[in-house]
Amino acid sequence: MKGKDNKTPMLRLLAWETTRRCNLACAHCRAAAGLGPYEGELSTAEGKALLDDVAGLGPVVVILTGGEPLLREDIYELSAYGASLGHRMVMAVNGTLVTPDIARRLKDSGIQRLSISVDGASAASHDRLRQVSGAFAGAMQGIEILKQAGLPFQINTTIIAANRLELPAIYELAQKLGAAAHHVFVLVPTGRGEEIRDQLLSAADYEETLRWLLARQKEGLLHLKPTCAPQFYRLWRQEAAARGEKISAATHGMEAMTKGCLGGQGFAFVSYRGQVQPCGYLELPAGDLREQPFSRIWAESPLFAALRDLEGYHGKCSRCEYRKVCGGCRARAYALTQDVLGDEPLCLYEPRVSA
């Protein structure tokens, strides 16, 4: 679906890094977030102006993220304001700060779902990656409080070499906890993630993990969504074609947005200082909210235009017959090759035709 000018893609999701402050120090954090302080956060008024401007593009899913957004004092005011504009307001938290009072305030402010990060099936593995003892217990307690408050939640998991084989157990834990969904992220080595670059999955392990996710999705026990893993959509189509199935948005419960990398396509990220980026893992500026409104950046940014021009991609991604449904992870391409339009470094697939 295109925007009003029939050329600009419709904005579907906007992630706003409301603060970079965080009470944890996760080894894979794309923002290398910590306690701060971090100067230059968008003010309450600037945040409301962003939400107003985005409302002109149509109601979107607004992800209030961080850092840890619960460390921002006006977060409830901002959530309520976004909800009043018709946005679907959701929030990404680590769970350790959730109390019954906070859960009540989140619900009252219009938050419709929270994501809680769980990167291990046990306290030992989760806390090792989160680098704070007690983080797993805090997340589990936060989940129980959300359940008691009647707030839906999903589990987010970042996969690295060290926890890859734990994914089935984490998936089972997500079901046991009553999660609405399980979103699985594949490491992009940015921020503190650069320091664990050796934990990036091999191309073979990456493909095997995606095949496992595809098999689980077909089972339909829990809504699964791979993130930073656009090759999933190539595998989905390959397997469906091999069985002679007709591809449709409803196949295997897939949502209508079955495009791989959404950075600059239907998704954008706003940093705590107002820098607009294709995604949080791709720290290249598309524009600055303190210089021009988001809507203009979304429509006119040269970086977004380049990402939307699949014919301009480099290497095998430029000739791959699956580029319209995959496109490769632009953030991982940039992190590992410094070419934002270059090959997806973890992709095993070799194009069969010159497309």
mmCIF file of C-alpha atoms in Angstrom:
data_model
loop_
_atom_site.group_PDB
_atom_site.id
_atom_site.type_symbol
_atom_site.label_atom_id
_atom_site.label_comp_id
_atom_site.label_asym_id
_atom_site.label_seq_id
_atom_site.Cartn_x
_atom_site.Cartn_y
_atom_site.Cartn_z
ATOM 1 C CA MET A 1 0.000 0.000 0.000
ATOM 2 C CA LYS A 2 1.276 3.444 -0.932
ATOM 3 C CA GLY A 3 0.859 6.810 0.746
ATOM 4 C CA LYS A 4 -1.208 9.714 -0.465
ATOM 5 C CA ASP A 5 1.165 10.539 -3.322
ATOM 6 C CA ASN A 6 0.995 6.902 -4.532
ATOM 7 C CA LYS A 7 4.785 6.694 -4.398
ATOM 8 C CA THR A 8 5.665 6.930 -0.738
ATOM 9 C CA PRO A 9 4.999 3.672 1.160
ATOM 10 C CA MET A 10 2.362 3.780 3.870
ATOM 11 C CA LEU A 11 3.910 4.128 7.316
ATOM 12 C CA ARG A 12 2.743 1.143 9.364
ATOM 13 C CA LEU A 13 5.042 1.104 12.396
ATOM 14 C CA LEU A 14 7.039 3.818 14.131
ATOM 15 C CA ALA A 15 9.495 3.017 16.923
ATOM 16 C CA TRP A 16 10.379 5.969 19.120
ATOM 17 C CA GLU A 17 13.368 5.664 21.433
ATOM 18 C CA THR A 18 11.781 7.800 24.127
ATOM 19 C CA THR A 19 14.918 7.608 26.266
ATOM 20 C CA ARG A 20 18.314 5.933 26.106
ATOM 21 C CA ARG A 21 18.449 5.512 29.883
ATOM 22 C CA CYS A 22 18.241 1.908 31.066
ATOM 23 C CA ASN A 23 18.636 -0.002 34.312
ATOM 24 C CA LEU A 24 20.257 -2.962 32.520
ATOM 25 C CA ALA A 25 23.401 -3.223 30.392
ATOM 26 C CA CYS A 26 22.613 -5.928 27.861
ATOM 27 C CA ALA A 27 25.531 -7.321 25.880
ATOM 28 C CA HIS A 28 23.665 -7.083 22.574
ATOM 29 C CA CYS A 29 22.044 -3.651 23.084
ATOM 30 C CA ARG A 30 21.970 -1.738 19.788
ATOM 31 C CA ALA A 31 22.012 1.560 21.721
ATOM 32 C CA ALA A 32 24.714 0.581 24.234
ATOM 33 C CA ALA A 33 22.199 1.991 26.716
ATOM 34 C CA GLY A 34 22.986 2.579 30.375
ATOM 35 C CA LEU A 35 21.944 4.748 33.295
ATOM 36 C CA GLY A 36 23.008 7.917 31.511
ATOM 37 C CA PRO A 37 22.191 10.741 31.749
ATOM 38 C CA TYR A 38 21.760 11.329 28.028
ATOM 39 C CA GLU A 39 21.376 14.937 26.985
ATOM 40 C CA GLY A 40 19.026 16.153 24.284
ATOM 41 C CA GLU A 41 15.982 13.907 24.704
ATOM 42 C CA LEU A 42 12.934 15.065 22.775
ATOM 43 C CA SER A 43 10.737 17.070 25.141
ATOM 44 C CA THR A 44 7.123 16.266 25.919
ATOM 45 C CA ALA A 45 6.029 18.960 23.475
ATOM 46 C CA GLU A 46 8.350 17.650 20.750
ATOM 47 C CA GLY A 47 7.074 14.123 21.316
ATOM 48 C CA LYS A 48 3.461 15.231 21.009
ATOM 49 C CA ALA A 49 4.320 17.156 17.841
ATOM 50 C CA LEU A 50 5.786 13.954 16.383
ATOM 51 C CA LEU A 51 2.640 11.997 17.235
ATOM 52 C CA ASP A 52 0.472 14.761 15.754
ATOM 53 C CA ASP A 53 2.482 14.827 12.545
ATOM 54 C CA VAL A 54 2.457 11.051 12.154
ATOM 55 C CA ALA A 55 -1.331 11.045 12.654
ATOM 56 C CA GLY A 56 -1.534 12.978 9.396
ATOM 57 C CA LEU A 57 -0.140 9.885 7.660
ATOM 58 C CA GLY A 58 -2.892 7.735 9.145
ATOM 59 C CA PRO A 59 -3.071 5.824 12.442
ATOM 60 C CA VAL A 60 0.043 3.707 12.943
ATOM 61 C CA VAL A 61 1.453 1.320 15.513
ATOM 62 C CA VAL A 62 3.703 3.440 17.735
ATOM 63 C CA ILE A 63 6.295 1.469 19.689
ATOM 64 C CA LEU A 64 7.507 3.392 22.724
ATOM 65 C CA THR A 65 10.952 1.957 23.310
ATOM 66 C CA GLY A 66 14.327 2.787 24.819
ATOM 67 C CA GLY A 67 16.523 2.231 26.693
ATOM 68 C CA GLU A 68 13.851 1.541 29.251
ATOM 69 C CA PRO A 69 10.840 3.782 28.526
ATOM 70 C CA LEU A 70 9.503 3.403 32.071
ATOM 71 C CA LEU A 71 12.396 5.623 33.171
ATOM 72 C CA ARG A 72 10.797 8.540 31.329
ATOM 73 C CA GLU A 73 8.450 10.389 33.692
ATOM 74 C CA ASP A 74 6.034 11.628 31.019
ATOM 75 C CA ILE A 75 5.692 8.258 29.288
ATOM 76 C CA TYR A 76 2.060 7.811 30.409
ATOM 77 C CA GLU A 77 1.142 11.276 29.163
ATOM 78 C CA LEU A 78 2.740 10.561 25.799
ATOM 79 C CA SER A 79 1.036 7.191 25.508
ATOM 80 C CA ALA A 80 -2.368 8.641 26.316
ATOM 81 C CA TYR A 81 -1.846 11.441 23.807
ATOM 82 C CA GLY A 82 -0.914 9.010 21.044
ATOM 83 C CA ALA A 83 -3.919 6.838 21.838
ATOM 84 C CA SER A 84 -6.194 9.895 21.669
ATOM 85 C CA LEU A 85 -4.987 10.438 18.090
ATOM 86 C CA GLY A 86 -5.964 6.919 17.090
ATOM 87 C CA HIS A 87 -2.516 5.336 17.149
ATOM 88 C CA ARG A 88 -2.092 1.802 18.469
ATOM 89 C CA MET A 89 0.260 2.442 21.367
ATOM 90 C CA VAL A 90 2.565 -0.373 22.466
ATOM 91 C CA MET A 91 5.691 -0.410 24.607
ATOM 92 C CA ALA A 92 8.960 -2.378 24.779
ATOM 93 C CA VAL A 93 10.226 -2.882 28.338
ATOM 94 C CA ASN A 94 12.568 -5.295 30.103
ATOM 95 C CA GLY A 95 9.951 -6.110 32.726
ATOM 96 C CA THR A 96 12.076 -5.530 35.799
ATOM 97 C CA LEU A 97 10.481 -2.189 36.713
ATOM 98 C CA VAL A 98 6.848 -3.224 36.325
ATOM 99 C CA THR A 99 4.768 -2.890 39.499
ATOM 100 C CA PRO A 100 0.989 -3.183 39.968
ATOM 101 C CA ASP A 101 0.720 0.622 40.015
ATOM 102 C CA ILE A 102 2.791 0.962 36.839
ATOM 103 C CA ALA A 103 0.711 -1.728 35.118
ATOM 104 C CA ARG A 104 -2.475 0.148 36.031
ATOM 105 C CA ARG A 105 -1.057 3.413 34.710
ATOM 106 C CA LEU A 106 0.048 1.737 31.474
ATOM 107 C CA LYS A 107 -3.423 0.319 30.922
ATOM 108 C CA ASP A 108 -5.093 3.639 31.749
ATOM 109 C CA SER A 109 -2.784 5.467 29.318
ATOM 110 C CA GLY A 110 -3.903 3.329 26.376
ATOM 111 C CA ILE A 111 -1.025 0.871 26.038
ATOM 112 C CA GLN A 112 -2.451 -2.113 24.168
ATOM 113 C CA ARG A 113 0.491 -4.509 24.364
ATOM 114 C CA LEU A 114 3.927 -4.689 25.939
ATOM 115 C CA SER A 115 6.943 -6.632 24.803
ATOM 116 C CA ILE A 116 9.187 -8.235 27.394
ATOM 117 C CA SER A 117 12.631 -9.391 26.353
ATOM 118 C CA VAL A 118 13.500 -12.973 27.311
ATOM 119 C CA ASP A 119 16.838 -14.096 25.907
ATOM 120 C CA GLY A 120 17.231 -17.343 27.805
ATOM 121 C CA ALA A 121 15.040 -20.140 29.082
ATOM 122 C CA SER A 122 16.702 -19.930 32.487
ATOM 123 C CA ALA A 123 17.966 -17.223 34.807
ATOM 124 C CA ALA A 124 21.568 -18.229 34.127
ATOM 125 C CA SER A 125 21.438 -17.735 30.364
ATOM 126 C CA HIS A 126 19.130 -14.699 30.379
ATOM 127 C CA ASP A 127 21.088 -12.859 33.086
ATOM 128 C CA ARG A 128 24.365 -13.636 31.325
ATOM 129 C CA LEU A 129 23.249 -11.744 28.234
ATOM 130 C CA ARG A 130 21.461 -9.013 30.208
ATOM 131 C CA GLN A 131 24.575 -8.619 32.401
ATOM 132 C CA VAL A 132 22.523 -7.997 35.558
ATOM 133 C CA SER A 133 21.829 -10.670 38.154
ATOM 134 C CA GLY A 134 18.109 -11.037 38.825
ATOM 135 C CA ALA A 135 17.014 -9.742 35.405
ATOM 136 C CA PHE A 136 15.226 -13.009 34.563
ATOM 137 C CA ALA A 137 13.375 -13.113 37.876
ATOM 138 C CA GLY A 138 12.406 -9.458 37.411
ATOM 139 C CA ALA A 139 11.082 -10.114 33.905
ATOM 140 C CA MET A 140 9.025 -13.101 35.097
ATOM 141 C CA GLN A 141 7.574 -11.055 37.953
ATOM 142 C CA GLY A 142 6.762 -8.208 35.578
ATOM 143 C CA ILE A 143 4.953 -10.620 33.263
ATOM 144 C CA GLU A 144 2.823 -11.947 36.108
ATOM 145 C CA ILE A 145 1.865 -8.402 37.104
ATOM 146 C CA LEU A 146 0.876 -7.585 33.510
ATOM 147 C CA LYS A 147 -1.248 -10.722 33.366
ATOM 148 C CA GLN A 148 -3.020 -9.782 36.599
ATOM 149 C CA ALA A 149 -3.690 -6.321 35.176
ATOM 150 C CA GLY A 150 -5.128 -7.789 31.983
ATOM 151 C CA LEU A 151 -2.427 -6.287 29.770
ATOM 152 C CA PRO A 152 -1.431 -8.399 26.740
ATOM 153 C CA PHE A 153 2.281 -9.022 26.314
ATOM 154 C CA GLN A 154 4.634 -10.635 23.842
ATOM 155 C CA ILE A 155 8.070 -12.141 24.291
ATOM 156 C CA ASN A 156 11.008 -10.709 22.321
ATOM 157 C CA THR A 157 14.149 -12.827 21.968
ATOM 158 C CA THR A 158 17.481 -11.896 20.414
ATOM 159 C CA ILE A 159 19.241 -14.936 18.987
ATOM 160 C CA ILE A 160 23.026 -15.250 19.100
ATOM 161 C CA ALA A 161 25.307 -18.264 18.833
ATOM 162 C CA ALA A 162 25.278 -18.802 22.609
ATOM 163 C CA ASN A 163 21.491 -19.101 22.985
ATOM 164 C CA ARG A 164 20.434 -20.384 19.553
ATOM 165 C CA LEU A 165 19.824 -23.913 20.773
ATOM 166 C CA GLU A 166 17.688 -22.551 23.612
ATOM 167 C CA LEU A 167 15.153 -21.106 21.188
ATOM 168 C CA PRO A 168 12.770 -24.123 21.396
ATOM 169 C CA ALA A 169 12.765 -23.878 25.207
ATOM 170 C CA ILE A 170 12.177 -20.106 25.103
ATOM 171 C CA TYR A 171 9.340 -20.678 22.633
ATOM 172 C CA GLU A 172 7.774 -23.200 25.010
ATOM 173 C CA LEU A 173 8.242 -20.773 27.900
ATOM 174 C CA ALA A 174 6.458 -18.034 25.929
ATOM 175 C CA GLN A 175 3.474 -20.364 25.463
ATOM 176 C CA LYS A 176 3.479 -21.397 29.120
ATOM 177 C CA LEU A 177 3.533 -17.753 30.217
ATOM 178 C CA GLY A 178 0.526 -16.952 28.023
ATOM 179 C CA ALA A 179 2.270 -14.581 25.611
ATOM 180 C CA ALA A 180 0.251 -13.185 22.714
ATOM 181 C CA ALA A 181 3.231 -13.575 20.382
ATOM 182 C CA HIS A 182 6.914 -14.420 20.196
ATOM 183 C CA HIS A 183 9.086 -12.064 18.144
ATOM 184 C CA VAL A 184 12.514 -13.473 17.371
ATOM 185 C CA PHE A 185 15.320 -11.044 16.518
ATOM 186 C CA VAL A 186 18.563 -12.097 14.846
ATOM 187 C CA LEU A 187 21.580 -10.196 16.163
ATOM 188 C CA VAL A 188 22.707 -7.121 14.268
ATOM 189 C CA PRO A 189 26.191 -6.238 15.597
ATOM 190 C CA THR A 190 25.667 -2.564 16.424
ATOM 191 C CA GLY A 191 26.091 -0.662 19.690
ATOM 192 C CA ARG A 192 27.331 -3.077 22.367
ATOM 193 C CA GLY A 193 26.497 -5.827 19.900
ATOM 194 C CA GLU A 194 29.742 -4.950 18.112
ATOM 195 C CA GLU A 195 31.609 -6.315 21.123
ATOM 196 C CA ILE A 196 30.020 -9.747 20.644
ATOM 197 C CA ARG A 197 30.366 -9.913 16.877
ATOM 198 C CA ASP A 198 31.770 -13.414 17.335
ATOM 199 C CA GLN A 199 28.273 -14.400 18.538
ATOM 200 C CA LEU A 200 26.695 -13.622 15.158
ATOM 201 C CA LEU A 201 25.082 -16.749 13.710
ATOM 202 C CA SER A 202 26.804 -18.456 10.841
ATOM 203 C CA ALA A 203 24.900 -18.345 7.554
ATOM 204 C CA ALA A 204 24.094 -22.065 7.895
ATOM 205 C CA ASP A 205 22.834 -21.726 11.488
ATOM 206 C CA TYR A 206 20.818 -18.655 10.483
ATOM 207 C CA GLU A 207 19.054 -20.572 7.727
ATOM 208 C CA GLU A 208 18.427 -23.551 10.012
ATOM 209 C CA THR A 209 16.945 -21.268 12.654
ATOM 210 C CA LEU A 210 14.619 -19.663 10.113
ATOM 211 C CA ARG A 211 13.462 -23.083 8.907
ATOM 212 C CA TRP A 212 12.693 -24.030 12.501
ATOM 213 C CA LEU A 213 10.673 -20.820 12.935
ATOM 214 C CA LEU A 214 8.776 -21.498 9.722
ATOM 215 C CA ALA A 215 7.879 -25.003 10.901
ATOM 216 C CA ARG A 216 6.662 -23.680 14.246
ATOM 217 C CA GLN A 217 4.617 -20.981 12.560
ATOM 218 C CA LYS A 218 2.829 -23.592 10.479
ATOM 219 C CA GLU A 219 1.841 -25.379 13.698
ATOM 220 C CA GLY A 220 -0.052 -22.273 14.738
ATOM 221 C CA LEU A 221 0.464 -22.719 18.487
ATOM 222 C CA LEU A 222 1.724 -19.149 18.967
ATOM 223 C CA HIS A 223 2.089 -16.173 16.664
ATOM 224 C CA LEU A 224 5.747 -16.076 15.637
ATOM 225 C CA LYS A 225 7.413 -13.143 13.898
ATOM 226 C CA PRO A 226 11.052 -13.136 12.804
ATOM 227 C CA THR A 227 12.689 -9.688 12.934
ATOM 228 C CA CYS A 228 15.937 -8.632 11.251
ATOM 229 C CA ALA A 229 15.551 -11.911 9.366
ATOM 230 C CA PRO A 230 14.058 -11.088 5.938
ATOM 231 C CA GLN A 231 15.236 -14.380 4.400
ATOM 232 C CA PHE A 232 12.342 -15.965 6.302
ATOM 233 C CA TYR A 233 9.996 -14.679 3.605
ATOM 234 C CA ARG A 234 12.150 -16.178 0.850
ATOM 235 C CA LEU A 235 12.112 -19.558 2.634
ATOM 236 C CA TRP A 236 8.355 -19.319 3.173
ATOM 237 C CA ARG A 237 7.780 -18.797 -0.547
ATOM 238 C CA GLN A 238 10.267 -21.485 -1.563
ATOM 239 C CA GLU A 239 8.629 -24.087 0.651
ATOM 240 C CA ALA A 240 5.114 -23.106 -0.435
ATOM 241 C CA ALA A 241 6.115 -23.288 -4.116
ATOM 242 C CA ALA A 242 7.723 -26.695 -3.595
ATOM 243 C CA ARG A 243 4.373 -28.010 -2.339
ATOM 244 C CA GLY A 244 2.442 -26.279 -5.092
ATOM 245 C CA GLU A 245 0.663 -23.951 -2.660
ATOM 246 C CA LYS A 246 -0.754 -20.640 -3.816
ATOM 247 C CA ILE A 247 0.876 -17.750 -1.967
ATOM 248 C CA SER A 248 -1.555 -15.524 -0.097
ATOM 249 C CA ALA A 249 -1.389 -13.203 2.896
ATOM 250 C CA ALA A 250 -3.439 -15.713 4.882
ATOM 251 C CA THR A 251 -1.116 -18.665 4.228
ATOM 252 C CA HIS A 252 0.065 -20.172 7.518
ATOM 253 C CA GLY A 253 -1.451 -17.234 9.371
ATOM 254 C CA MET A 254 1.037 -14.797 7.864
ATOM 255 C CA GLU A 255 0.109 -11.153 8.357
ATOM 256 C CA ALA A 256 -0.586 -9.025 5.309
ATOM 257 C CA MET A 257 2.755 -7.292 5.598
ATOM 258 C CA THR A 258 4.888 -10.135 4.250
ATOM 259 C CA LYS A 259 7.878 -8.040 3.246
ATOM 260 C CA GLY A 260 11.306 -8.732 4.637
ATOM 261 C CA CYS A 261 13.303 -5.661 5.612
ATOM 262 C CA LEU A 262 10.820 -2.890 6.406
ATOM 263 C CA GLY A 263 13.367 -0.166 7.162
ATOM 264 C CA GLY A 264 12.189 2.921 5.291
ATOM 265 C CA GLN A 265 9.496 0.816 3.590
ATOM 266 C CA GLY A 266 6.733 0.650 6.187
ATOM 267 C CA PHE A 267 8.773 1.191 9.340
ATOM 268 C CA ALA A 268 10.898 3.998 10.744
ATOM 269 C CA PHE A 269 12.786 4.724 13.948
ATOM 270 C CA VAL A 270 13.184 7.989 15.857
ATOM 271 C CA SER A 271 16.118 8.274 18.242
ATOM 272 C CA TYR A 272 15.896 9.930 21.643
ATOM 273 C CA ARG A 273 17.486 13.047 20.104
ATOM 274 C CA GLY A 274 15.068 13.164 17.169
ATOM 275 C CA GLN A 275 17.204 11.549 14.495
ATOM 276 C CA VAL A 276 15.041 9.623 12.024
ATOM 277 C CA GLN A 277 16.505 6.304 10.885
ATOM 278 C CA PRO A 278 15.308 3.339 8.800
ATOM 279 C CA CYS A 279 15.484 1.206 11.963
ATOM 280 C CA GLY A 280 17.156 1.195 15.350
ATOM 281 C CA TYR A 281 19.943 -1.072 14.142
ATOM 282 C CA LEU A 282 20.781 1.117 11.158
ATOM 283 C CA GLU A 283 22.172 4.299 12.630
ATOM 284 C CA LEU A 284 22.234 6.337 9.440
ATOM 285 C CA PRO A 285 20.326 9.633 9.484
ATOM 286 C CA ALA A 286 17.361 10.069 7.183
ATOM 287 C CA GLY A 287 16.595 13.429 8.768
ATOM 288 C CA ASP A 288 16.291 15.366 12.026
ATOM 289 C CA LEU A 289 12.945 16.202 13.659
ATOM 290 C CA ARG A 290 14.396 19.426 14.976
ATOM 291 C CA GLU A 291 14.984 20.569 11.397
ATOM 292 C CA GLN A 292 11.941 19.199 9.559
ATOM 293 C CA PRO A 293 8.784 17.222 10.396
ATOM 294 C CA PHE A 294 8.725 13.449 10.225
ATOM 295 C CA SER A 295 6.158 13.400 7.403
ATOM 296 C CA ARG A 296 8.488 15.365 5.148
ATOM 297 C CA ILE A 297 11.461 13.153 6.023
ATOM 298 C CA TRP A 298 9.393 10.043 5.321
ATOM 299 C CA ALA A 299 8.426 11.334 1.893
ATOM 300 C CA GLU A 300 11.639 13.089 0.812
ATOM 301 C CA SER A 301 14.665 11.484 2.515
ATOM 302 C CA PRO A 302 17.338 10.407 -0.016
ATOM 303 C CA LEU A 303 18.238 7.485 2.272
ATOM 304 C CA PHE A 304 14.664 6.216 2.340
ATOM 305 C CA ALA A 305 14.444 6.670 -1.440
ATOM 306 C CA ALA A 306 17.574 4.565 -1.907
ATOM 307 C CA LEU A 307 16.248 1.784 0.330
ATOM 308 C CA ARG A 308 12.961 1.746 -1.583
ATOM 309 C CA ASP A 309 14.729 1.443 -4.955
ATOM 310 C CA LEU A 310 15.393 -2.299 -5.049
ATOM 311 C CA GLU A 311 16.909 -1.968 -8.510
ATOM 312 C CA GLY A 312 19.722 0.047 -6.960
ATOM 313 C CA TYR A 313 20.844 -2.652 -4.525
ATOM 314 C CA HIS A 314 24.312 -4.108 -4.976
ATOM 315 C CA GLY A 315 25.687 -7.611 -5.466
ATOM 316 C CA LYS A 316 23.435 -10.642 -5.521
ATOM 317 C CA CYS A 317 20.622 -8.785 -3.710
ATOM 318 C CA SER A 318 20.214 -6.637 -6.830
ATOM 319 C CA ARG A 319 19.511 -9.638 -9.061
ATOM 320 C CA CYS A 320 17.751 -11.950 -6.609
ATOM 321 C CA GLU A 321 14.271 -13.028 -7.666
ATOM 322 C CA TYR A 322 13.170 -12.761 -4.022
ATOM 323 C CA ARG A 323 14.347 -9.203 -3.480
ATOM 324 C CA LYS A 324 10.803 -7.803 -3.364
ATOM 325 C CA VAL A 325 9.818 -10.071 -0.476
ATOM 326 C CA CYS A 326 13.198 -10.206 1.250
ATOM 327 C CA GLY A 327 15.576 -7.408 0.337
ATOM 328 C CA GLY A 328 18.201 -8.560 2.828
ATOM 329 C CA CYS A 329 18.794 -6.981 6.230
ATOM 330 C CA ARG A 330 20.044 -3.497 5.378
ATOM 331 C CA ALA A 331 21.294 -2.929 8.934
ATOM 332 C CA ARG A 332 23.374 -6.105 8.980
ATOM 333 C CA ALA A 333 24.725 -5.327 5.510
ATOM 334 C CA TYR A 334 25.864 -1.920 6.726
ATOM 335 C CA ALA A 335 27.239 -3.200 10.039
ATOM 336 C CA LEU A 336 29.357 -5.866 8.377
ATOM 337 C CA THR A 337 30.258 -4.322 5.006
ATOM 338 C CA GLN A 338 29.630 -0.561 5.413
ATOM 339 C CA ASP A 339 27.437 -0.760 2.287
ATOM 340 C CA VAL A 340 23.810 -0.133 3.205
ATOM 341 C CA LEU A 341 22.706 -1.384 -0.242
ATOM 342 C CA GLY A 342 25.078 -4.343 -0.288
ATOM 343 C CA ASP A 343 24.652 -8.088 0.040
ATOM 344 C CA GLU A 344 23.028 -9.564 3.144
ATOM 345 C CA PRO A 345 26.090 -11.172 4.786
ATOM 346 C CA LEU A 346 24.181 -14.098 6.330
ATOM 347 C CA CYS A 347 22.319 -15.179 3.192
ATOM 348 C CA LEU A 348 23.245 -18.560 1.699
ATOM 349 C CA TYR A 349 20.947 -18.257 -1.288
ATOM 350 C CA GLU A 350 22.371 -17.765 -4.767
ATOM 351 C CA PRO A 351 19.941 -16.179 -7.238
ATOM 352 C CA ARG A 352 18.882 -18.516 -10.036
ATOM 353 C CA VAL A 353 17.997 -15.848 -12.533
ATOM 354 C CA SER A 354 19.048 -12.353 -13.455
ATOM 355 C CA ALA A 355 15.982 -10.439 -12.319
#
